[in-house]
GROMACS .gro file of N, CA and C in nm:
model
  132
    1MET      N    1   0.082  -0.117   0.000
    1MET     CA    2   0.000   0.000   0.000
    1MET      C    3   0.088   0.126   0.000
    2ILE      N    4   0.195   0.124   0.074
    2ILE     CA    5   0.281   0.242   0.082
    2ILE      C    6   0.342   0.272  -0.055
    3GLU      N    7   0.389   0.170  -0.123
    3GLU     CA    8   0.446   0.192  -0.257
    3GLU      C    9   0.340   0.244  -0.353
    4TRP      N   10   0.219   0.190  -0.345
    4TRP     CA   11   0.109   0.238  -0.430
    4TRP      C   12   0.080   0.385  -0.401
    5ALA      N   13   0.076   0.421  -0.273
    5ALA     CA   14   0.047   0.560  -0.235
    5ALA      C   15   0.157   0.654  -0.284
    6LYS      N   16   0.282   0.610  -0.276
    6LYS     CA   17   0.392   0.694  -0.326
    6LYS      C   18   0.381   0.717  -0.476
    7ALA      N   19   0.332   0.618  -0.548
    7ALA     CA   20   0.322   0.628  -0.694
    7ALA      C   21   0.196   0.700  -0.740
    8ASN      N   22   0.102   0.724  -0.648
    8ASN     CA   23  -0.025   0.786  -0.684
    8ASN      C   24  -0.024   0.933  -0.642
    9PRO      N   25  -0.021   1.026  -0.738
    9PRO     CA   26  -0.010   1.168  -0.705
    9PRO      C   27  -0.132   1.224  -0.630
   10LEU      N   28  -0.242   1.153  -0.630
   10LEU     CA   29  -0.361   1.202  -0.558
   10LEU      C   30  -0.353   1.178  -0.408
   11ILE      N   31  -0.266   1.087  -0.365
   11ILE     CA   32  -0.255   1.053  -0.224
   11ILE      C   33  -0.162   1.154  -0.156
   12GLU      N   34  -0.213   1.222  -0.056
   12GLU     CA   35  -0.133   1.321   0.016
   12GLU      C   36  -0.079   1.269   0.148
   13LYS      N   37  -0.150   1.173   0.209
   13LYS     CA   38  -0.109   1.126   0.341
   13LYS      C   39  -0.156   0.983   0.362
   14VAL      N   40  -0.072   0.903   0.424
   14VAL     CA   41  -0.108   0.768   0.468
   14VAL      C   42  -0.105   0.772   0.619
   15ALA      N   43  -0.212   0.730   0.683
   15ALA     CA   44  -0.221   0.740   0.829
   15ALA      C   45  -0.244   0.604   0.891
   16SER      N   46  -0.196   0.591   1.012
   16SER     CA   47  -0.216   0.470   1.089
   16SER      C   48  -0.235   0.511   1.234
   17GLY      N   49  -0.312   0.434   1.306
   17GLY     CA   50  -0.333   0.463   1.446
   17GLY      C   51  -0.267   0.358   1.534
   18VAL      N   52  -0.215   0.402   1.647
   18VAL     CA   53  -0.151   0.309   1.740
   18VAL      C   54  -0.164   0.369   1.881
   19PHE      N   55  -0.181   0.281   1.979
   19PHE     CA   56  -0.185   0.329   2.117
   19PHE      C   57  -0.048   0.382   2.157
   20SER      N   58  -0.045   0.487   2.236
   20SER     CA   59   0.083   0.548   2.275
   20SER      C   60   0.168   0.453   2.359
   21THR      N   61   0.108   0.351   2.416
   21THR     CA   62   0.182   0.254   2.497
   21THR      C   63   0.246   0.144   2.413
   22ASN      N   64   0.214   0.138   2.284
   22ASN     CA   65   0.267   0.033   2.196
   22ASN      C   66   0.398   0.082   2.135
   23GLU      N   67   0.503   0.078   2.217
   23GLU     CA   68   0.631   0.133   2.174
   23GLU      C   69   0.693   0.059   2.057
   24ALA      N   70   0.669  -0.071   2.048
   24ALA     CA   71   0.725  -0.149   1.936
   24ALA      C   72   0.665  -0.103   1.804
   25ALA      N   73   0.534  -0.082   1.800
   25ALA     CA   74   0.469  -0.037   1.677
   25ALA      C   75   0.514   0.105   1.642
   26ILE      N   76   0.525   0.191   1.741
   26ILE     CA   77   0.570   0.328   1.716
   26ILE      C   78   0.710   0.327   1.656
   27HIS      N   79   0.798   0.244   1.711
   27HIS     CA   80   0.935   0.233   1.658
   27HIS      C   81   0.932   0.183   1.514
   28LEU      N   82   0.850   0.081   1.486
   28LEU     CA   83   0.840   0.028   1.351
   28LEU      C   84   0.792   0.134   1.253
   29TYR      N   85   0.685   0.204   1.288
   29TYR     CA   86   0.632   0.307   1.198
   29TYR      C   87   0.734   0.417   1.173
   30LYS      N   88   0.803   0.460   1.278
   30LYS     CA   89   0.904   0.565   1.261
   30LYS      C   90   1.018   0.517   1.172
   31SER      N   91   1.056   0.388   1.186
   31SER     CA   92   1.164   0.335   1.103
   31SER      C   93   1.124   0.328   0.956
   32MET      N   94   0.991   0.327   0.931
   32MET     CA   95   0.941   0.323   0.793
   32MET      C   96   0.916   0.463   0.738
   33GLY      N   97   0.946   0.566   0.818
   33GLY     CA   98   0.933   0.704   0.769
   33GLY      C   99   0.808   0.775   0.816
   34PHE      N  100   0.723   0.708   0.894
   34PHE     CA  101   0.605   0.776   0.946
   34PHE      C  102   0.647   0.877   1.053
   35MET      N  103   0.566   0.983   1.068
   35MET     CA  104   0.590   1.084   1.168
   35MET      C  105   0.463   1.101   1.251
   36GLU      N  106   0.480   1.139   1.376
   36GLU     CA  107   0.364   1.166   1.460
   36GLU      C  108   0.300   1.296   1.414
   37ASP      N  109   0.170   1.290   1.388
   37ASP     CA  110   0.099   1.406   1.337
   37ASP      C  111   0.003   1.464   1.440
   38GLY      N  112  -0.023   1.390   1.544
   38GLY     CA  113  -0.114   1.438   1.648
   38GLY      C  114  -0.152   1.324   1.740
   39ARG      N  115  -0.223   1.359   1.844
   39ARG     CA  116  -0.270   1.258   1.939
   39ARG      C  117  -0.416   1.282   1.966
   40ARG      N  118  -0.488   1.173   1.979
   40ARG     CA  119  -0.629   1.180   2.014
   40ARG      C  120  -0.641   1.162   2.164
   41THR      N  121  -0.734   1.231   2.223
   41THR     CA  122  -0.761   1.213   2.364
   41THR      C  123  -0.901   1.157   2.380
   42VAL      N  124  -0.918   1.079   2.485
   42VAL     CA  125  -1.047   1.018   2.512
   42VAL      C  126  -1.097   1.072   2.644
   43VAL      N  127  -1.219   1.120   2.641
   43VAL     CA  128  -1.283   1.169   2.761
   43VAL      C  129  -1.395   1.073   2.796
   44SER      N  130  -1.393   1.024   2.919
   44SER     CA  131  -1.499   0.929   2.957
   44SER      C  132  -1.597   0.990   3.053
   0.00000   0.00000   0.00000
């Protein structure tokens, strides 16, 4: 999907969600070039 998105000029952003406690996933995404764009907060 990432390669397809890079080749498609209409795609501006690829996003993924991960819990802030999932450090392994965060490390993986950052190693693939993803950057943190924001954080969601949950109010209960």
